[in-house]
PDB file of C-alpha atoms in Angstrom:
ATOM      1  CA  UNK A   1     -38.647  13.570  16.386  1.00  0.00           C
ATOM      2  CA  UNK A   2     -38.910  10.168  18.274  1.00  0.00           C
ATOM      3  CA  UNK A   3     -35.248  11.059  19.734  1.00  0.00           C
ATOM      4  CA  UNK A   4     -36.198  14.725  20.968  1.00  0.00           C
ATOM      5  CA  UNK A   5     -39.474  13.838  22.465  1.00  0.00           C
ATOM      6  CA  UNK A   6     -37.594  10.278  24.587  1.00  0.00           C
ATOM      7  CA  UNK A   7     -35.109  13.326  25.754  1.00  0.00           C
ATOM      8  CA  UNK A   8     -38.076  15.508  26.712  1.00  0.00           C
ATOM      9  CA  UNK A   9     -39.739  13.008  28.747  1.00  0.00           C
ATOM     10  CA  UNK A  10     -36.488  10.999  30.398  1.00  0.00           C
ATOM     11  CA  UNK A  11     -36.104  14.700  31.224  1.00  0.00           C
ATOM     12  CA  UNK A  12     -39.555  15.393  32.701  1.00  0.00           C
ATOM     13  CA  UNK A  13     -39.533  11.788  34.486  1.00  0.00           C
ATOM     14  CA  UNK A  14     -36.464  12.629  36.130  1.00  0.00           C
ATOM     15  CA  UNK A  15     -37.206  16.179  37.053  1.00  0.00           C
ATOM     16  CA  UNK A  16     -39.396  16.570  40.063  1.00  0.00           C
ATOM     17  CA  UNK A  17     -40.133  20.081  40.045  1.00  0.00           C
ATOM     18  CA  UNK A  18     -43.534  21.521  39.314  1.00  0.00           C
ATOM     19  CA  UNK A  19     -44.567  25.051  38.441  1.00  0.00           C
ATOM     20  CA  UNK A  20     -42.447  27.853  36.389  1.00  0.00           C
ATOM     21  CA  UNK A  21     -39.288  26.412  37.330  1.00  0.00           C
ATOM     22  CA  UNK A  22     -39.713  23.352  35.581  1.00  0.00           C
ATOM     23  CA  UNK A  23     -40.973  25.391  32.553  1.00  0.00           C
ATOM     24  CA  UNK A  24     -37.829  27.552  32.447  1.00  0.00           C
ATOM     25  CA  UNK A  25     -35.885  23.749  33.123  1.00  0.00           C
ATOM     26  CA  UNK A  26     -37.470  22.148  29.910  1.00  0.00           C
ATOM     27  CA  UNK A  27     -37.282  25.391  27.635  1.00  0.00           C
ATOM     28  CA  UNK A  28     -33.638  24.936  29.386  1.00  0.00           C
ATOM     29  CA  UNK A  29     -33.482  21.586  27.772  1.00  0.00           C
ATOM     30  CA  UNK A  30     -35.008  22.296  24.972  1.00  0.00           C
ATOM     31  CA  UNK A  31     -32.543  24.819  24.025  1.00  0.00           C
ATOM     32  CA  UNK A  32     -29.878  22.031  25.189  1.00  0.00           C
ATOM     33  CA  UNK A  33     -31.223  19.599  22.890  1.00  0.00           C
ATOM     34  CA  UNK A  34     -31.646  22.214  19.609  1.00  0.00           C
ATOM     35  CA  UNK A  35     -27.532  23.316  19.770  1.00  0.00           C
ATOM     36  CA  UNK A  36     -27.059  19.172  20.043  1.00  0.00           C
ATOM     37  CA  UNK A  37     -29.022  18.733  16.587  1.00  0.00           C
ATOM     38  CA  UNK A  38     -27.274  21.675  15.359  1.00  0.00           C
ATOM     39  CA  UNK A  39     -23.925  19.819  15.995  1.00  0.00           C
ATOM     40  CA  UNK A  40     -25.027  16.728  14.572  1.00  0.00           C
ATOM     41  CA  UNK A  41     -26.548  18.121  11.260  1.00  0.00           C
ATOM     42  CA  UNK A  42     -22.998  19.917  10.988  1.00  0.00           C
ATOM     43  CA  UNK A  43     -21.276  16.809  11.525  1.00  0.00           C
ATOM     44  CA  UNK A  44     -23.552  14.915   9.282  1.00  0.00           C
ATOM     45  CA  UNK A  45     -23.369  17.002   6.401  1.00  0.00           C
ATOM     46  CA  UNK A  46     -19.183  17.552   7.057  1.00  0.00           C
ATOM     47  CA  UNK A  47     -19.161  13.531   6.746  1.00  0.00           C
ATOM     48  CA  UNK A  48     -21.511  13.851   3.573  1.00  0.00           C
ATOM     49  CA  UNK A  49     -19.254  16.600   1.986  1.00  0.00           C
ATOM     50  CA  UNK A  50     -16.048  14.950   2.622  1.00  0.00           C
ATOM     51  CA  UNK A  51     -17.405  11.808   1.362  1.00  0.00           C
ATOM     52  CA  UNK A  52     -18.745  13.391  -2.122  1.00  0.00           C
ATOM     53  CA  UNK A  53     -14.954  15.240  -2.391  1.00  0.00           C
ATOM     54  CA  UNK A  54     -13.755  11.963  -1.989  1.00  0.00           C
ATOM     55  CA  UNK A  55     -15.455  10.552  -4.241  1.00  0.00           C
ATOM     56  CA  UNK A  56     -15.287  13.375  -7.101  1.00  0.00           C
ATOM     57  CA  UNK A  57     -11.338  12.851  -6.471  1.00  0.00           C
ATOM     58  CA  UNK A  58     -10.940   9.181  -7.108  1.00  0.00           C
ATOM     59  CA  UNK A  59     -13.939   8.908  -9.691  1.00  0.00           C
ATOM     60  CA  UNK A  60     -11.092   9.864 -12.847  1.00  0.00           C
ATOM     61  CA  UNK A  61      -8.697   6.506 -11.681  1.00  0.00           C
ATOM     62  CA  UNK A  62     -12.023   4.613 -10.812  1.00  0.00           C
ATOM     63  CA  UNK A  63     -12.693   5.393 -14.550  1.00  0.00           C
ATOM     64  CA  UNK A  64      -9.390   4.696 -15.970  1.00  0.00           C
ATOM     65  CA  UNK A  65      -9.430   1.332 -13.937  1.00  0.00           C
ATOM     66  CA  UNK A  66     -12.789   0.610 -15.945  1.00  0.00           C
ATOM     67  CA  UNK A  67     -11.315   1.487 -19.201  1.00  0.00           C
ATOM     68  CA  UNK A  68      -7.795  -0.673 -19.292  1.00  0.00           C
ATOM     69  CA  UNK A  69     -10.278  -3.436 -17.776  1.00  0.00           C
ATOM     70  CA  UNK A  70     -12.396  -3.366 -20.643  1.00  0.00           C
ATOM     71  CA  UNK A  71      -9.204  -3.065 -23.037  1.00  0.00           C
ATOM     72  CA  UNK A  72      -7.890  -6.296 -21.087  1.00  0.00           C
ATOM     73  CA  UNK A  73     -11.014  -8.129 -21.348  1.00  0.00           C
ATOM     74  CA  UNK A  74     -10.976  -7.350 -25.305  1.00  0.00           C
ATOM     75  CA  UNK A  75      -7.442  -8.510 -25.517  1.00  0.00           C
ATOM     76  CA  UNK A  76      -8.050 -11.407 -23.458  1.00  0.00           C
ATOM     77  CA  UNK A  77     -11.237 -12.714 -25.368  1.00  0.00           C
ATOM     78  CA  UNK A  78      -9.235 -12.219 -29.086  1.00  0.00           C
ATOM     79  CA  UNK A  79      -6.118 -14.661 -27.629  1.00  0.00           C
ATOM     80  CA  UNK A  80      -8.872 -16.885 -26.493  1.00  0.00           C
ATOM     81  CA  UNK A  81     -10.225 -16.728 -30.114  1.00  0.00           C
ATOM     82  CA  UNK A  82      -7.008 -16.999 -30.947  1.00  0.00           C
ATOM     83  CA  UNK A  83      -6.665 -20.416 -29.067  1.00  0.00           C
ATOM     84  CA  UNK A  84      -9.563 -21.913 -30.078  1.00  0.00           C
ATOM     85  CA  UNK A  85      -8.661 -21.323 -33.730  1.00  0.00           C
ATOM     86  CA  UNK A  86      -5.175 -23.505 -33.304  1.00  0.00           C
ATOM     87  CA  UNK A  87      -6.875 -26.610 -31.005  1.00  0.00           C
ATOM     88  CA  UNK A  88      -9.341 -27.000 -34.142  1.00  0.00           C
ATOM     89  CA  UNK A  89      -6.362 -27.108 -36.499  1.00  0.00           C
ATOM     90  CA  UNK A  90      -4.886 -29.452 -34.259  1.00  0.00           C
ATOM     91  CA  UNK A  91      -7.932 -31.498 -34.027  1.00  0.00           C
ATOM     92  CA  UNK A  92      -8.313 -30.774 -37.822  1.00  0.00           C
ATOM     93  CA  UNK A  93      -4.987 -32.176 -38.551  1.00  0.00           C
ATOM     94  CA  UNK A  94      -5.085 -35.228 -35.733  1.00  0.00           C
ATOM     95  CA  UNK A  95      -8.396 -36.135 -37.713  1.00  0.00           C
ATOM     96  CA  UNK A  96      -6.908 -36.161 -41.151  1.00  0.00           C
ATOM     97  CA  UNK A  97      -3.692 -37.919 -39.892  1.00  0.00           C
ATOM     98  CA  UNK A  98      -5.719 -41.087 -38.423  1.00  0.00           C
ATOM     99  CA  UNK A  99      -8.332 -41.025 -41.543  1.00  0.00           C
ATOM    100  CA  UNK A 100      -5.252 -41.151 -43.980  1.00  0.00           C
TER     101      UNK A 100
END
């Protein structure tokens, strides 16, 4: 709204006319200005739609990424389990060989 009425009065300010003329010049504009929005909204919402296909498309691999990420992290914490189990053995056993 801001954007259409700054148009409307750069357009008056620079227009010097007076009387029906300048009527038929800012319904002129007017009509100027409305196809422009038209073109934008189109453009807007093409850019919205393409984005959301996008989006749709890679969302299954997005999701499979996810999945073999958790499956990773699972493996990954049970070796590190794993790990800590056999440096307290060692520790276990490095204790028992000084005591004895």
């Amino acid at each position: 709204k801001k954007w259409v009425n700054a148009q409307i009065a750069s357009f008056e300010a620079s227009s010097s006319s007076a009387g029906p003329d300048k009527a038929s010049s800012v319904d002129e504009r007017l009509g100027t200005l409305a196809v422009r929005l038209q073109l934008l909204n189109q453009q807007a919402s093409k850019g919205i739609d393409d984005a959301a296909s996008r989006l749709l498309a890679e969302l299954p691999g997005a999701a499979g990424d996810i999945a073999t990420v958790g499956q990773d992290a699972s493996l990954l914490a049970h070796q590190v389990a794993g790990v800590v189990d056999r440096v307290s053995e060692v520790e276990r056993s490095g204790q028992q060989t000084v005591a004895a």
